[in-house]
Coordinates of C-alpha atoms in Angstrom, one line a residue:
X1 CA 64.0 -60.2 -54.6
X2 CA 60.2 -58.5 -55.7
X3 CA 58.1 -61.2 -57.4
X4 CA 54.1 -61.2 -58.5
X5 CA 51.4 -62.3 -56.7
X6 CA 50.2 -65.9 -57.1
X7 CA 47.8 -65.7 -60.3
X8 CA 44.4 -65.8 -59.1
X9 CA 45.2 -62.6 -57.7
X10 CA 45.3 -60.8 -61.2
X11 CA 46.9 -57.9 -61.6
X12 CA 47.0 -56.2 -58.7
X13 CA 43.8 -54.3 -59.0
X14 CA 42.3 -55.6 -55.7
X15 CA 44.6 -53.8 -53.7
X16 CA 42.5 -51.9 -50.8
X17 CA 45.0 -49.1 -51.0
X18 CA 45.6 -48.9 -47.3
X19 CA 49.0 -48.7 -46.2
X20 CA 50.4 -50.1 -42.9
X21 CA 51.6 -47.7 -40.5
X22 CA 55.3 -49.1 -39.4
X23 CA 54.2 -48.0 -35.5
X24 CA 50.7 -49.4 -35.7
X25 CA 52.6 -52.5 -37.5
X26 CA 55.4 -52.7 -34.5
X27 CA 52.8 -52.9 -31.7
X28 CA 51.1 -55.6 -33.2
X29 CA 54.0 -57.6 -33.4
X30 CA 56.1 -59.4 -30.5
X31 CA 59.6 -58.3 -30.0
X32 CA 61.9 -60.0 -32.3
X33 CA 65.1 -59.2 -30.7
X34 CA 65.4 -62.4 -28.3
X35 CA 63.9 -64.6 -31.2
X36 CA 66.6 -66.5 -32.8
X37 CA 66.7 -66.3 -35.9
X38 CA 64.4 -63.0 -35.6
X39 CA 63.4 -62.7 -39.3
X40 CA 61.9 -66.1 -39.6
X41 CA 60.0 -65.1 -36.0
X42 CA 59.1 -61.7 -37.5
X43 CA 57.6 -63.7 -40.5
X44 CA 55.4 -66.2 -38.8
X45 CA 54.3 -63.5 -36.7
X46 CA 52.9 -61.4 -40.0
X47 CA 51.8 -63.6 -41.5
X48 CA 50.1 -65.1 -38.6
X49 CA 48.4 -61.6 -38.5
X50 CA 47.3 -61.9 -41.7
X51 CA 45.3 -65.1 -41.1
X52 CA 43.6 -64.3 -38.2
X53 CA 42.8 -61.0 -40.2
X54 CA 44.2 -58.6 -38.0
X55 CA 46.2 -57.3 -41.2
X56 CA 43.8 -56.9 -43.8
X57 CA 44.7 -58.3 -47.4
X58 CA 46.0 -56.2 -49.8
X59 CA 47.4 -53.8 -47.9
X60 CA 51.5 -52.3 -48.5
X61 CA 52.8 -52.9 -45.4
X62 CA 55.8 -50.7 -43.9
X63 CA 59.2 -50.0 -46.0
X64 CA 61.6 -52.5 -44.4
X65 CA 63.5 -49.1 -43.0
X66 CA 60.5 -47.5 -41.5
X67 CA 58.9 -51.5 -39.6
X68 CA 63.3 -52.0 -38.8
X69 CA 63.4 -48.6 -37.1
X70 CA 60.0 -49.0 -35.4
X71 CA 61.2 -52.0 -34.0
X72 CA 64.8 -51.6 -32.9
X73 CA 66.5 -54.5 -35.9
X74 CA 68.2 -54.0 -38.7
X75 CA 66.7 -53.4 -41.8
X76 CA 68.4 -57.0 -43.3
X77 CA 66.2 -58.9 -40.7
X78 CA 62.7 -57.1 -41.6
X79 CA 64.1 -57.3 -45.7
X80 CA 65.0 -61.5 -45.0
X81 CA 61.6 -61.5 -43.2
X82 CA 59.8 -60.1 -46.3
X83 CA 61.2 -62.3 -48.2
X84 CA 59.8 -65.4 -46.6
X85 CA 57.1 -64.1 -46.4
X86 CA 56.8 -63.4 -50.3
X87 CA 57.9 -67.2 -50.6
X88 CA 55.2 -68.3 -48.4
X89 CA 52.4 -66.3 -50.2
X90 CA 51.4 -64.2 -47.5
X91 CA 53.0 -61.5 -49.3
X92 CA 53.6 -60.1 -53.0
X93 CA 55.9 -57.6 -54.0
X94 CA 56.5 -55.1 -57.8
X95 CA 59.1 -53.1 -58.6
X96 CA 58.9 -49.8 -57.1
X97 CA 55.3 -50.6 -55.3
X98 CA 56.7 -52.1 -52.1
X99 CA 55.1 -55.4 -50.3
X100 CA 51.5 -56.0 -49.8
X101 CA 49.6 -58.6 -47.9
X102 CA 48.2 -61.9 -49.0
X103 CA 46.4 -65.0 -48.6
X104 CA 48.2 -67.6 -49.3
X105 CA 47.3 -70.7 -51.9
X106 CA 45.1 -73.0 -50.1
X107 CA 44.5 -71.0 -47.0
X108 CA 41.0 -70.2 -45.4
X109 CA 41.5 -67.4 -43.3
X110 CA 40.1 -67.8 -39.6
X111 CA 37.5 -65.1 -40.2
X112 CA 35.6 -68.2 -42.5
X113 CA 37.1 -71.0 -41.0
X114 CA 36.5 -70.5 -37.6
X115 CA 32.7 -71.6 -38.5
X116 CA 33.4 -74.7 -40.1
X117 CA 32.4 -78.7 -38.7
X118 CA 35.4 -79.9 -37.0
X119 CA 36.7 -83.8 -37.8
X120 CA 34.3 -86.1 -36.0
X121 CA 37.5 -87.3 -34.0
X122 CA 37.5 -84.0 -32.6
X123 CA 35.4 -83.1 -29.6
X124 CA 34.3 -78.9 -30.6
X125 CA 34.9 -76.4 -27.4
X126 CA 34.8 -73.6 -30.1
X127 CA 31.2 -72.8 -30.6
X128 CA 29.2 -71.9 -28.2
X129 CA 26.2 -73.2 -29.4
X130 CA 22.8 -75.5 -29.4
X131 CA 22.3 -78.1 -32.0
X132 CA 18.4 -78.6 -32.7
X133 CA 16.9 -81.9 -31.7
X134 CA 16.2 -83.8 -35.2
X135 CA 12.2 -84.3 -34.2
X136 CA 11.9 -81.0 -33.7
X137 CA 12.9 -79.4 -37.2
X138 CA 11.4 -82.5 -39.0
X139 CA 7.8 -81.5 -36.9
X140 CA 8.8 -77.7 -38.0
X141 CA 9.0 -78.6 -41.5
X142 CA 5.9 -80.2 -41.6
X143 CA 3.7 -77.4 -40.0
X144 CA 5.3 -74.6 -42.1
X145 CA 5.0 -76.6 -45.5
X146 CA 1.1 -75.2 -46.3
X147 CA 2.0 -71.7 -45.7
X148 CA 5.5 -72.1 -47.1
X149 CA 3.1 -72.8 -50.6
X150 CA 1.1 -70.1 -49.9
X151 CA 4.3 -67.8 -50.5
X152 CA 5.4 -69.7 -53.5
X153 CA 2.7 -67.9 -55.4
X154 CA 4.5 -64.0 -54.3
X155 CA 7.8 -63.0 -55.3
X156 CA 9.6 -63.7 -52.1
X157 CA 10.9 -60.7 -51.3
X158 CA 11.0 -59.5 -48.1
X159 CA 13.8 -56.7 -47.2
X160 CA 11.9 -56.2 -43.7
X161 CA 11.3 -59.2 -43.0
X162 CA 7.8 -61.5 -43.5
X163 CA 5.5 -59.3 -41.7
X164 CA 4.0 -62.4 -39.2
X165 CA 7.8 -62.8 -37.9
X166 CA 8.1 -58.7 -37.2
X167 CA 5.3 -58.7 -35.3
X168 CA 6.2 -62.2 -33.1
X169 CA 9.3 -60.3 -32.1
X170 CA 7.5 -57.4 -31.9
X171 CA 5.2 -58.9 -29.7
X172 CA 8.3 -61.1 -27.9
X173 CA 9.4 -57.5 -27.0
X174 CA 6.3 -55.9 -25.5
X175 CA 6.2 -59.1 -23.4
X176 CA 9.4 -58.5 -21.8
X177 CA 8.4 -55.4 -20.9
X178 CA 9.7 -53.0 -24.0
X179 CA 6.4 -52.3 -25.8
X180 CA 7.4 -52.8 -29.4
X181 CA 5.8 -52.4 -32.5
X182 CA 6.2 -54.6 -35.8
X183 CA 7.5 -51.4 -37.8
X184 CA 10.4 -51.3 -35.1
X185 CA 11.4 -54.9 -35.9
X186 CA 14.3 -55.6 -38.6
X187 CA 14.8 -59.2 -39.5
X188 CA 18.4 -60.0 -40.0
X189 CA 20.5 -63.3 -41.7
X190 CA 21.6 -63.6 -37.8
X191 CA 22.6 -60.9 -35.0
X192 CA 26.0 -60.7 -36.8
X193 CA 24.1 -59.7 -40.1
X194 CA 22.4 -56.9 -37.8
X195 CA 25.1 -55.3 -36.7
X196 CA 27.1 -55.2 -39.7
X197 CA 24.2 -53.5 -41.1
X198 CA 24.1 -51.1 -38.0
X199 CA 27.7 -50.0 -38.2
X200 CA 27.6 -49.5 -42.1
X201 CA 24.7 -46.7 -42.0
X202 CA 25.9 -45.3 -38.6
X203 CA 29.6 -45.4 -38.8
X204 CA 32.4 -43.9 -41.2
X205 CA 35.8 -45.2 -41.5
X206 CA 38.1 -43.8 -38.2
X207 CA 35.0 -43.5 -36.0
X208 CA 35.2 -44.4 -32.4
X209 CA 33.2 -47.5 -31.2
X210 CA 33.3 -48.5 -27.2
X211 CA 33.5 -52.1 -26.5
X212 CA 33.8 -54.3 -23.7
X213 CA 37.3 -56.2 -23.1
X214 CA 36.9 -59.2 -23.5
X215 CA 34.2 -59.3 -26.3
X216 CA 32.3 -61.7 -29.0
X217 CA 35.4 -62.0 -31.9
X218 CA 33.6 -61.6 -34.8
X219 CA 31.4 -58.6 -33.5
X220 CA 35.2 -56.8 -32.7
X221 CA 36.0 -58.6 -36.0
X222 CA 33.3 -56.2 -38.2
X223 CA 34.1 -53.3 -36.0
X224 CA 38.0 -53.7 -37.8
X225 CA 36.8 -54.6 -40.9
X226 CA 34.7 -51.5 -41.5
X227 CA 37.9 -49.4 -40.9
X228 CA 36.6 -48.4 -37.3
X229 CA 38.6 -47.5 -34.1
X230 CA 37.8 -49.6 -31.0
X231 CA 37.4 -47.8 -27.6
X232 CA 38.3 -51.3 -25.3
X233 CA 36.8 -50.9 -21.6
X234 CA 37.6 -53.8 -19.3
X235 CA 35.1 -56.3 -17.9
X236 CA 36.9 -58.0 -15.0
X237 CA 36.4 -60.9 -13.1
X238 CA 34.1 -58.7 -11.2
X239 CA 32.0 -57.3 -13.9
X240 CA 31.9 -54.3 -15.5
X241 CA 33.7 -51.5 -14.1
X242 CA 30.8 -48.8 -15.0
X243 CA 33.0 -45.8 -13.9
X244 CA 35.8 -46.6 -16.7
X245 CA 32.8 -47.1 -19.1
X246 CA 31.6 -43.5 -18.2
X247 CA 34.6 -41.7 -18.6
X248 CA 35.5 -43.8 -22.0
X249 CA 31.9 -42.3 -23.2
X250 CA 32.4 -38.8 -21.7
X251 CA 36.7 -38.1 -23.0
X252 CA 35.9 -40.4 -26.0
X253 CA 32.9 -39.4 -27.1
X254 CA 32.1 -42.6 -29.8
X255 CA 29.9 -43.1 -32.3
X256 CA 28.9 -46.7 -31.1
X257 CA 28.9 -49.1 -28.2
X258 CA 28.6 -52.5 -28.6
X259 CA 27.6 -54.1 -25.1
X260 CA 26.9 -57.6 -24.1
X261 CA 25.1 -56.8 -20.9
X262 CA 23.3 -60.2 -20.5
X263 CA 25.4 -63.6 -19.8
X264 CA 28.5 -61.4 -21.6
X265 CA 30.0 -63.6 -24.0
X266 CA 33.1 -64.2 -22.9
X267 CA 33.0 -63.7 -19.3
X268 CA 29.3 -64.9 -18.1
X269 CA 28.6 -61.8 -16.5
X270 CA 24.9 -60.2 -15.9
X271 CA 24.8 -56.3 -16.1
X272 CA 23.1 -55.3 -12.8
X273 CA 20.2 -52.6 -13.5
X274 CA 21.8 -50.0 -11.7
X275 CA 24.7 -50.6 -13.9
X276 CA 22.4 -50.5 -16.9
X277 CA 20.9 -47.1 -16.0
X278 CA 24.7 -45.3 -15.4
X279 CA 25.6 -46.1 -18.6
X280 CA 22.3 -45.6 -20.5
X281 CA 22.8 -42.3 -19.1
X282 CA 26.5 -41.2 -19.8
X283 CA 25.7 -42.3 -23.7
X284 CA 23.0 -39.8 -23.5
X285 CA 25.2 -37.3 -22.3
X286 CA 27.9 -38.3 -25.0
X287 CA 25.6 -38.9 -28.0
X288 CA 26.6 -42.4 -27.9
X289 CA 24.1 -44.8 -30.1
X290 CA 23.9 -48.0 -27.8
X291 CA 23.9 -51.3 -29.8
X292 CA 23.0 -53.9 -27.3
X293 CA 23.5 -57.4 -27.8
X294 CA 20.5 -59.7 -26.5
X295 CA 21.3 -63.2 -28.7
X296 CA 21.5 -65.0 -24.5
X297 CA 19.0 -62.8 -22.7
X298 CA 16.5 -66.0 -23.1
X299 CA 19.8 -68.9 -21.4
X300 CA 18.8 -67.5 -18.1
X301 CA 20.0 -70.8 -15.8
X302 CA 19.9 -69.5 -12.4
X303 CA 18.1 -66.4 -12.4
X304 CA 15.2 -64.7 -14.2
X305 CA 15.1 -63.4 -17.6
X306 CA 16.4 -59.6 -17.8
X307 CA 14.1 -57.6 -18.8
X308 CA 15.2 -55.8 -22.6
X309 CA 18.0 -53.0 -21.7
X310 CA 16.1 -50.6 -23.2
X311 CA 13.4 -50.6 -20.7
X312 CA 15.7 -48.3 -18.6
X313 CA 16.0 -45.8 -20.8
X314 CA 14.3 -42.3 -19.2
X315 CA 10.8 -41.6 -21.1
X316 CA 11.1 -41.1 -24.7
X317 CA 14.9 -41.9 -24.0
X318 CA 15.3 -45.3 -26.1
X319 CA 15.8 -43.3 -29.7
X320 CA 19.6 -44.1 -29.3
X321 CA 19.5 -47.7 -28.6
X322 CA 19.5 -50.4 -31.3
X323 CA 18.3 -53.8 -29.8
X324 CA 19.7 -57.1 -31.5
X325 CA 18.8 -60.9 -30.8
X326 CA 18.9 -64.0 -32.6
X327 CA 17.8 -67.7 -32.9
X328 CA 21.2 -68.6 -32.8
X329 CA 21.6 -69.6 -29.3
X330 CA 18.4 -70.6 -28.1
X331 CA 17.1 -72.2 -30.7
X332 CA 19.5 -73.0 -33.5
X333 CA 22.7 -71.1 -35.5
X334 CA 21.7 -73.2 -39.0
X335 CA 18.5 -71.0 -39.1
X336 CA 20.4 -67.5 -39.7
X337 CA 17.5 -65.5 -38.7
X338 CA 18.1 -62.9 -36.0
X339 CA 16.5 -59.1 -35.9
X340 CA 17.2 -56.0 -34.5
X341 CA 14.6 -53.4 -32.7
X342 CA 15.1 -49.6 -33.3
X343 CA 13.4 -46.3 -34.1
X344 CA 10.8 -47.1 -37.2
X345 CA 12.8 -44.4 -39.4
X346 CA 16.1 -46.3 -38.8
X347 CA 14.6 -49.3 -39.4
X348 CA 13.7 -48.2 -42.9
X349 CA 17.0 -46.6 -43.5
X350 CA 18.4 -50.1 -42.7
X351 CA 16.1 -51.9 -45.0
X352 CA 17.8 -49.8 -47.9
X353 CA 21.1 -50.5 -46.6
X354 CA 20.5 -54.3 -46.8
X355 CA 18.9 -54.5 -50.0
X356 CA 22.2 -53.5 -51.4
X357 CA 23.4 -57.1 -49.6
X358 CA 20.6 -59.4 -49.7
X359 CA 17.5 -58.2 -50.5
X360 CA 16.1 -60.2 -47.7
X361 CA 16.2 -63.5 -46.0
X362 CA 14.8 -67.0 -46.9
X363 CA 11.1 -67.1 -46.3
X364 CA 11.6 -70.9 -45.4
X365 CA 14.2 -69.8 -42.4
X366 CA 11.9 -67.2 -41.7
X367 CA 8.4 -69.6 -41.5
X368 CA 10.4 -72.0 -39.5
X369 CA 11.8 -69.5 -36.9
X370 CA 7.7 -68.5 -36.8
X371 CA 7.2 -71.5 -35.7
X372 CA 9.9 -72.4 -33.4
X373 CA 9.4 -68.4 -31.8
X374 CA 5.2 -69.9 -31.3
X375 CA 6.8 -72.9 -29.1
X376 CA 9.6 -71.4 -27.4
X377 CA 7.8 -71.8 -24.1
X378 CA 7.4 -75.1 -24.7
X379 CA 11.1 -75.8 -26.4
X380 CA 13.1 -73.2 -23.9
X381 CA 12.7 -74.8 -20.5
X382 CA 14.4 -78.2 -21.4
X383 CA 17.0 -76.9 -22.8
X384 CA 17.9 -74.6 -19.8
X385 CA 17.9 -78.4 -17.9
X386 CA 19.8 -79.7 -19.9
X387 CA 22.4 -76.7 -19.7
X388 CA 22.3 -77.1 -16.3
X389 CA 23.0 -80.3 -16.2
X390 CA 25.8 -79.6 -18.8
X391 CA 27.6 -76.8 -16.7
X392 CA 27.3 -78.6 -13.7
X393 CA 29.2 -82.0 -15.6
X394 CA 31.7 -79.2 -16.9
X395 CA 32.1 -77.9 -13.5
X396 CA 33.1 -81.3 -11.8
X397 CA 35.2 -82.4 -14.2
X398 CA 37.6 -79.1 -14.0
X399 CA 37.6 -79.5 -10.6
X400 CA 38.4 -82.8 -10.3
X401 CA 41.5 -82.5 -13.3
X402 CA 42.4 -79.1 -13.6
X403 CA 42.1 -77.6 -10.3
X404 CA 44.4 -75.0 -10.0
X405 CA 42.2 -73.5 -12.8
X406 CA 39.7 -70.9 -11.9
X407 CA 36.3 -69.5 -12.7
X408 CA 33.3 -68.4 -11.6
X409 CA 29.7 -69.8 -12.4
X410 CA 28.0 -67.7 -14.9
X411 CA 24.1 -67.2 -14.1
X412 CA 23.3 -68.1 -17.3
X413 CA 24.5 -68.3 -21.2
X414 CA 26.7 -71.1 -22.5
X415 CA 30.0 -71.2 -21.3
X416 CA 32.7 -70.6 -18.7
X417 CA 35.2 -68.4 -18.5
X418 CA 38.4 -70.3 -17.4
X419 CA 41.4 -68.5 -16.0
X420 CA 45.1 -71.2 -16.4
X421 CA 46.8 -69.0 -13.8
X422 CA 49.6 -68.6 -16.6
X423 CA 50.2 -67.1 -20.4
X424 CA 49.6 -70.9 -21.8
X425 CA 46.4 -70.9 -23.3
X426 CA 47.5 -70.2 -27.2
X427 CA 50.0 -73.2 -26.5
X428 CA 47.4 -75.4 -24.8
X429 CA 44.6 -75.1 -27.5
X430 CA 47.6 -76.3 -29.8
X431 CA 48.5 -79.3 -28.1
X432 CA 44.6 -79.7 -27.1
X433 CA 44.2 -80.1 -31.4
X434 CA 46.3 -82.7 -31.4
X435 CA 44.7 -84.6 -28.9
X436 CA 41.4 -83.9 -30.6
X437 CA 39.9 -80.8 -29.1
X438 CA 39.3 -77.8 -30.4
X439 CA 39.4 -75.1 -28.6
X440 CA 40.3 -71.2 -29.0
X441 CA 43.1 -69.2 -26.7
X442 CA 41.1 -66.4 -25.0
X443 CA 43.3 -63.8 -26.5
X444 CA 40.8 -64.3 -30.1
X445 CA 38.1 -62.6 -27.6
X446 CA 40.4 -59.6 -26.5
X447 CA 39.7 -55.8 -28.2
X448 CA 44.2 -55.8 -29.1
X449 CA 46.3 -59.0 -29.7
X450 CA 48.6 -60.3 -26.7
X451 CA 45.7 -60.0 -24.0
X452 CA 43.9 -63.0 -22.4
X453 CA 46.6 -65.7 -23.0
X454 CA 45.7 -66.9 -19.8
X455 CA 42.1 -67.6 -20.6
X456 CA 40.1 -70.3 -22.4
X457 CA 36.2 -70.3 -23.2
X458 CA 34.8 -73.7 -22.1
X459 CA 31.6 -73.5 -23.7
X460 CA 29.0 -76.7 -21.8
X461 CA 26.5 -76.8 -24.6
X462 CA 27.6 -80.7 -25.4
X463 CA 26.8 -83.7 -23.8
X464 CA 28.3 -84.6 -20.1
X465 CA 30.1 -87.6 -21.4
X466 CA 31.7 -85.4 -23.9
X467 CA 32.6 -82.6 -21.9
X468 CA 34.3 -84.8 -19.3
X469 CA 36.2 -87.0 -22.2
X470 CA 37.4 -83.0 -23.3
X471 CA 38.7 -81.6 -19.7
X472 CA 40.5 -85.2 -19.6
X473 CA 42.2 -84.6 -23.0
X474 CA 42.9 -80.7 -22.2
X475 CA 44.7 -81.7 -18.8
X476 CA 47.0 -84.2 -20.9
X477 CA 47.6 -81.7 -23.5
X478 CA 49.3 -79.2 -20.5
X479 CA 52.1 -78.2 -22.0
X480 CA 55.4 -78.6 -19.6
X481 CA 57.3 -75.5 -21.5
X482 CA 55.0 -73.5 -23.9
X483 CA 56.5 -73.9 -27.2
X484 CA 57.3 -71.0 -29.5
X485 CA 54.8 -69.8 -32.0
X486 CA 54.2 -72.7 -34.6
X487 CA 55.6 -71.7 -38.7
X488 CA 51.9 -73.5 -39.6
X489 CA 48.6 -72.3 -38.5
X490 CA 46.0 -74.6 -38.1
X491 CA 42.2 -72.7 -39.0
X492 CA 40.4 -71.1 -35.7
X493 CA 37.1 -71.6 -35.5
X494 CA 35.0 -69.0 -32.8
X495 CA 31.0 -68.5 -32.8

């Protein structure tokens, strides 16, 4: 039974043109033979997919004989599970055309929702990040507003950024040891801004890009979306296994390699130097570009501030390495302002790239994050304290409730990487909803679905109080048998 698309959707036209390999399809999906009825599990599961945005929209997905023969059912249970999920709208069908993807009326998809406030019932363990204290922006506002009228007599437009903010991050740089000038300096809508504009100029659909496993979701998020083919390589309980990394750069050969070296967001973890230099060096041997992601070199709780990755490079050896920060999480996400340091020629390649996007960011974020940049040795210390103080209240509180959990003390950053001991985190954050905490399974973090189900990010930057009242509601919301996948999908939320 072929029907149209809901109407919004027109006629068809937006179509991306991809088709769904039935194999690639297959391993994406959990076996359906021991689910009973297996067409209504193969459904959810899809369309599941299609929400998180692991399927993209659009798309024709596999003829019911080529996804039944992939997976070992008959074709009447993938046909039955096609046509829920054409009745459900995550799916659209013409005569002749086959089935394509959809979004389904009403639905946010997690790759927006993910971001949005949670209900003030609900205590958020989803973002990983600082609020700004309300003195402090209102004391920001009133020291930029002179300049900010000095501007209002120019056109605005800044695709590299306002010159004074290039050269404070220039100079921020140089400081840290990476001598850095402002022509090297790119300022970004955020570090996610950067590197979307890294891998559009430096990447083509079906090139490789090395990443760690676990990894931030919505950088492994714009490595799918631009059509890109992720190189995982693990990072263990122990760290980084620098061996696997070299031999992923030396038989793979990628374009990219997205690395979290400092307080690795999920895991904690601080890349030792010796580490650093290995695998500066096998990307130089592979003609990897190195995009290194520095948005928590500056939460540095119990040791000292690394020093930029780049300063390993050999002499005249940092060419390949694209640097990018971010206000994000040491100051504050609302500000969108991050930057990225590379060659001055790539740089200006960049800007053209990004006037096709935004033609440059708000002078008012930019004049504020001025400001707030000027102070950050003032602003910076207490809120490492008070992070401290946070971890060390999340700490207690998972040993005292949940104590056949596990995890290690990350050096610095903003969260902990928890380990359940069993596959029940995707149930758990479930049940933890309705309890009123919101929190993500670890497999959202993982390079491939069906990894991490074991693992939960318990990020400490709220109050004590709050992050004791959340371990208390997470240790009632255990689940006694994990229940099978839900047919509704409540939004994810991850930053």
């Amino acid at each position: 039974m072929a029907g149209t698309g809901p109407r919004h959707r027109g006629s068809g036209d937006r179509r991306t043109g991809a088709t769904l390999g039935s194999r690639r399809l297959a391993a994406m999906l959990a076996d359906p033979a021991g689910a009973k009825p297996a067409f209504r599990h193969l459904a959810r599961r899809i369309g599941a997919l299609v929400l998180d945005g692991r399927l993209p929209l659009h798309a024709r997905l596999p003829a019911e004989r080529e996804l039944a023969a992939a997976l070992g059912v008959g074709r009447a249970t993938v046909t039955a599970a096609y046509d829920l999920l054409r009745e459900s709208g995550h799916a659209y069908s013409r005569q002749g055309a086959g089935t394509w993807t959809a979004l389904p009326e009403g639905r946010t998809p997690r790759g927006v929702a993910r971001v949005l406030g949670p209900p003030d019932t609900v205590i958020d363990l989803a973002r990983a990040a600082p609020c700004l204290p309300e003195q402090v922006l209102l004391d920001a506002l009133a020291h930029i507003a002179p300049r900010l009228a000095e501007h209002a007599r120019t056109p605005g437009y800044h695709p590299y950024g306002l010159p004074e903010l290039r050269a404070a991050v220039a100079d921020r740089f140089t400081r840290r040891g990476l001598a850095t000038v402002p022509e090297q300096i790119l300022v970004t809508s955020g570090a996610q801004h950067a590197l979307s504009l890294t891998l559009g100029l430096l990447c083509g659909p079906g090139d490789r890009v090395l990443v760690e496993n676990p990894s931030y979701p919505n950088a492994l998020e714009a490595i799918r979306r631009a059509g890109l083919r992720a190189v995982p390589v693990p990072v263990t309980d122990s760290g980084w296994d620098v061996g696997i990394v070299e031999s992923s750069l030396r038989q793979a050969a990628p374009r990219l390699a997205y690395l979290i070296p400092d307080f690795h967001n999920p895991t904690g973890h601080l890349m030792t130097d010796g580490d650093r230099v290995r695998v500066l060096r096998a990307a130089e041997r592979s003609g990897t570009r190195l995009v290194v992601d520095e948005t928590l070199t500056g939460l540095a709780l119990d040791v000292p501030a690394p020093a930029p990755f780049a300063t390993h490079a050999a002499p005249g050896g940092g060419g390949g390495i694209v640097t990018i920060g971010s206000m994000s999480k040491t100051h504050w996400g609302g500000l969108r302002i991050g930057w990225l340091r590379a060659p001055s020629s790539l740089v200006t390649e960049l800007a053209v790239q990004r006037m096709a996007d935004d033609m440059g960011g708000s002078v008012v974020d930019q004049l504020l994050a001025l400001h707030l940049l000027d102070r950050t040795d003032e602003l910076l210390p207490p809120r490492l304290e008070q992070l401290r103080r946070q971890r060390a209240a999340l700490a207690e509180a998972l040993t005292a409730h949940l104590p056949h959990w596990t995890w290690r003390l990350p050096p610095g950053g903003l969260s902990l990487w928890a380990d359940l001991g069993e596959p029940i985190a995707p149930a758990l954050a479930e049940k933890a909803f309705g309890r009123g905490v919101r929190i993500e399974s670890g497999g959202c973090f993982a390079a491939h679905p069906g990894l991490f189900e074991q693992r939960l990010r318990i990020p400490y930057t709220s109050d004590p109080d709050t992050l004791r009242a959340a371990v208390c509601r997470l240790a009632a919301a255990l689940p006694d048998d994990p229940p099978a996948p839900s047919s509704t999908r409540r939004a994810r939320w991850i930053a």
